[in-house]
């Protein structure tokens, strides 16, 4: 059973920076997709960015409106982070890590991020 451990959420001032990390355990697959979704209060969960790792070949996808301020990267196999630069109050949300092999999909429990001005 794959388990996802998220870390790095919390309070951040607008214009600062914050890093969210996510590690998948319980699998040693070298082909997978990991990503970050967020859910703002009263809204549906939406994609922030995703990363495909295919035996070390990495590619990323971003929501265009966030690409200039958010960066997703691979730290190690099955470990990623999301670097939030110049966060805005509207980035306040619960951020969820996702791991999928195409056959199965797993979600983390969520990391709360609050951006204050």
PDB file of C-alpha atoms in Angstrom:
ATOM      1  CA  UNK A   1       0.000   0.000   0.000  1.00  0.00           C
ATOM      2  CA  UNK A   2       1.437   3.347  -1.049  1.00  0.00           C
ATOM      3  CA  UNK A   3       1.536   6.017   1.604  1.00  0.00           C
ATOM      4  CA  UNK A   4       2.222   9.686   1.040  1.00  0.00           C
ATOM      5  CA  UNK A   5       3.784  11.919   3.655  1.00  0.00           C
ATOM      6  CA  UNK A   6       3.482  15.650   3.139  1.00  0.00           C
ATOM      7  CA  UNK A   7       5.338  18.360   5.006  1.00  0.00           C
ATOM      8  CA  UNK A   8       6.018  22.076   4.882  1.00  0.00           C
ATOM      9  CA  UNK A   9       2.600  23.667   5.148  1.00  0.00           C
ATOM     10  CA  UNK A  10       1.859  26.580   7.442  1.00  0.00           C
ATOM     11  CA  UNK A  11       1.668  30.351   7.535  1.00  0.00           C
ATOM     12  CA  UNK A  12       3.581  32.481   5.070  1.00  0.00           C
ATOM     13  CA  UNK A  13       3.564  36.174   4.366  1.00  0.00           C
ATOM     14  CA  UNK A  14       2.654  37.301   0.873  1.00  0.00           C
ATOM     15  CA  UNK A  15       5.826  37.822  -1.108  1.00  0.00           C
ATOM     16  CA  UNK A  16       7.749  35.267   0.895  1.00  0.00           C
ATOM     17  CA  UNK A  17       8.377  31.643   0.029  1.00  0.00           C
ATOM     18  CA  UNK A  18       7.267  28.228   1.167  1.00  0.00           C
ATOM     19  CA  UNK A  19       8.212  24.685   0.235  1.00  0.00           C
ATOM     20  CA  UNK A  20       5.949  21.682   0.373  1.00  0.00           C
ATOM     21  CA  UNK A  21       7.457  18.207   0.254  1.00  0.00           C
ATOM     22  CA  UNK A  22       5.906  14.839  -0.459  1.00  0.00           C
ATOM     23  CA  UNK A  23       7.411  11.368  -0.177  1.00  0.00           C
ATOM     24  CA  UNK A  24       5.778   8.182  -1.413  1.00  0.00           C
ATOM     25  CA  UNK A  25       6.602   4.956   0.416  1.00  0.00           C
ATOM     26  CA  UNK A  26       5.454   1.372   0.001  1.00  0.00           C
ATOM     27  CA  UNK A  27       6.473   1.166  -3.645  1.00  0.00           C
ATOM     28  CA  UNK A  28       9.698   1.059  -5.628  1.00  0.00           C
ATOM     29  CA  UNK A  29       8.267   1.771  -9.039  1.00  0.00           C
ATOM     30  CA  UNK A  30      10.413   3.929 -11.304  1.00  0.00           C
ATOM     31  CA  UNK A  31       7.527   5.041 -13.500  1.00  0.00           C
ATOM     32  CA  UNK A  32       4.939   7.248 -11.888  1.00  0.00           C
ATOM     33  CA  UNK A  33       3.324  10.645 -11.751  1.00  0.00           C
ATOM     34  CA  UNK A  34       3.355  12.790  -8.633  1.00  0.00           C
ATOM     35  CA  UNK A  35       1.757  16.146  -8.269  1.00  0.00           C
ATOM     36  CA  UNK A  36       0.150  18.798  -6.163  1.00  0.00           C
ATOM     37  CA  UNK A  37      -3.474  19.776  -6.147  1.00  0.00           C
ATOM     38  CA  UNK A  38      -5.088  22.410  -4.025  1.00  0.00           C
ATOM     39  CA  UNK A  39      -8.523  23.012  -2.656  1.00  0.00           C
ATOM     40  CA  UNK A  40      -9.539  26.499  -1.621  1.00  0.00           C
ATOM     41  CA  UNK A  41     -12.420  26.949   0.771  1.00  0.00           C
ATOM     42  CA  UNK A  42     -15.728  26.234  -0.947  1.00  0.00           C
ATOM     43  CA  UNK A  43     -14.082  25.156  -4.184  1.00  0.00           C
ATOM     44  CA  UNK A  44     -13.180  21.902  -5.890  1.00  0.00           C
ATOM     45  CA  UNK A  45      -9.716  20.416  -5.816  1.00  0.00           C
ATOM     46  CA  UNK A  46      -7.668  21.590  -8.784  1.00  0.00           C
ATOM     47  CA  UNK A  47      -4.270  20.818 -10.249  1.00  0.00           C
ATOM     48  CA  UNK A  48      -1.309  23.004  -9.358  1.00  0.00           C
ATOM     49  CA  UNK A  49       1.526  21.082 -11.005  1.00  0.00           C
ATOM     50  CA  UNK A  50       2.550  17.520 -11.780  1.00  0.00           C
ATOM     51  CA  UNK A  51       5.762  15.654 -12.450  1.00  0.00           C
ATOM     52  CA  UNK A  52       6.241  12.498 -14.475  1.00  0.00           C
ATOM     53  CA  UNK A  53       9.245  10.338 -13.632  1.00  0.00           C
ATOM     54  CA  UNK A  54       9.957   7.628 -16.173  1.00  0.00           C
ATOM     55  CA  UNK A  55      13.121   5.842 -15.049  1.00  0.00           C
ATOM     56  CA  UNK A  56      14.727   9.156 -14.185  1.00  0.00           C
ATOM     57  CA  UNK A  57      13.436  11.077 -17.182  1.00  0.00           C
ATOM     58  CA  UNK A  58      11.456  13.910 -15.614  1.00  0.00           C
ATOM     59  CA  UNK A  59       8.856  16.154 -17.192  1.00  0.00           C
ATOM     60  CA  UNK A  60       6.546  18.665 -15.562  1.00  0.00           C
ATOM     61  CA  UNK A  61       3.158  20.223 -16.173  1.00  0.00           C
ATOM     62  CA  UNK A  62       1.884  23.448 -14.631  1.00  0.00           C
ATOM     63  CA  UNK A  63      -1.321  25.360 -14.456  1.00  0.00           C
ATOM     64  CA  UNK A  64      -0.297  28.327 -16.641  1.00  0.00           C
ATOM     65  CA  UNK A  65      -1.411  30.964 -14.148  1.00  0.00           C
ATOM     66  CA  UNK A  66       0.885  29.515 -11.457  1.00  0.00           C
ATOM     67  CA  UNK A  67       3.940  28.637 -13.493  1.00  0.00           C
ATOM     68  CA  UNK A  68       5.818  31.860 -12.785  1.00  0.00           C
ATOM     69  CA  UNK A  69       5.531  31.485  -9.022  1.00  0.00           C
ATOM     70  CA  UNK A  70       5.422  27.737  -8.355  1.00  0.00           C
ATOM     71  CA  UNK A  71       8.079  25.143  -9.159  1.00  0.00           C
ATOM     72  CA  UNK A  72       7.702  21.394  -8.863  1.00  0.00           C
ATOM     73  CA  UNK A  73      10.847  19.291  -8.726  1.00  0.00           C
ATOM     74  CA  UNK A  74      12.088  15.791  -7.959  1.00  0.00           C
ATOM     75  CA  UNK A  75      14.466  15.442  -5.017  1.00  0.00           C
ATOM     76  CA  UNK A  76      14.844  11.665  -5.244  1.00  0.00           C
ATOM     77  CA  UNK A  77      12.851   8.766  -6.635  1.00  0.00           C
ATOM     78  CA  UNK A  78       9.287   9.171  -5.372  1.00  0.00           C
ATOM     79  CA  UNK A  79      10.080  12.367  -3.474  1.00  0.00           C
ATOM     80  CA  UNK A  80       9.060  15.765  -4.789  1.00  0.00           C
ATOM     81  CA  UNK A  81       8.643  19.290  -3.581  1.00  0.00           C
ATOM     82  CA  UNK A  82       6.639  22.341  -4.591  1.00  0.00           C
ATOM     83  CA  UNK A  83       8.437  25.645  -4.166  1.00  0.00           C
ATOM     84  CA  UNK A  84       6.036  28.547  -3.775  1.00  0.00           C
ATOM     85  CA  UNK A  85       7.664  31.900  -4.520  1.00  0.00           C
ATOM     86  CA  UNK A  86       5.869  35.191  -3.982  1.00  0.00           C
ATOM     87  CA  UNK A  87       2.709  33.496  -2.695  1.00  0.00           C
ATOM     88  CA  UNK A  88      -0.471  35.540  -2.701  1.00  0.00           C
ATOM     89  CA  UNK A  89      -3.432  35.466  -0.307  1.00  0.00           C
ATOM     90  CA  UNK A  90      -5.435  33.684  -2.996  1.00  0.00           C
ATOM     91  CA  UNK A  91      -2.971  30.785  -2.786  1.00  0.00           C
ATOM     92  CA  UNK A  92      -4.398  30.004   0.641  1.00  0.00           C
ATOM     93  CA  UNK A  93      -5.684  26.443   0.396  1.00  0.00           C
ATOM     94  CA  UNK A  94      -5.213  22.858   1.443  1.00  0.00           C
ATOM     95  CA  UNK A  95      -2.529  21.332  -0.772  1.00  0.00           C
ATOM     96  CA  UNK A  96      -2.717  17.635  -1.552  1.00  0.00           C
ATOM     97  CA  UNK A  97      -0.005  15.398  -2.925  1.00  0.00           C
ATOM     98  CA  UNK A  98      -0.972  12.783  -5.498  1.00  0.00           C
ATOM     99  CA  UNK A  99       0.859   9.651  -6.607  1.00  0.00           C
ATOM    100  CA  UNK A 100      -0.300   7.541  -9.517  1.00  0.00           C
ATOM    101  CA  UNK A 101       1.039   4.768 -11.683  1.00  0.00           C
ATOM    102  CA  UNK A 102      -1.938   4.863 -13.972  1.00  0.00           C
ATOM    103  CA  UNK A 103      -3.287   1.719 -12.336  1.00  0.00           C
ATOM    104  CA  UNK A 104      -3.732   3.127  -8.866  1.00  0.00           C
ATOM    105  CA  UNK A 105      -3.937   6.633  -7.447  1.00  0.00           C
ATOM    106  CA  UNK A 106      -3.151   7.741  -3.924  1.00  0.00           C
ATOM    107  CA  UNK A 107      -3.631  11.021  -2.107  1.00  0.00           C
ATOM    108  CA  UNK A 108      -1.880  12.558   0.839  1.00  0.00           C
ATOM    109  CA  UNK A 109      -3.851  13.905   3.760  1.00  0.00           C
ATOM    110  CA  UNK A 110      -3.227  17.507   2.814  1.00  0.00           C
ATOM    111  CA  UNK A 111      -1.071  20.379   3.990  1.00  0.00           C
ATOM    112  CA  UNK A 112      -2.715  23.622   4.945  1.00  0.00           C
ATOM    113  CA  UNK A 113      -1.142  26.763   3.527  1.00  0.00           C
ATOM    114  CA  UNK A 114      -2.262  30.194   4.683  1.00  0.00           C
ATOM    115  CA  UNK A 115      -0.865  33.276   2.985  1.00  0.00           C
ATOM    116  CA  UNK A 116      -1.350  36.535   4.877  1.00  0.00           C
ATOM    117  CA  UNK A 117      -0.710  40.064   3.672  1.00  0.00           C
TER     118      UNK A 117
END
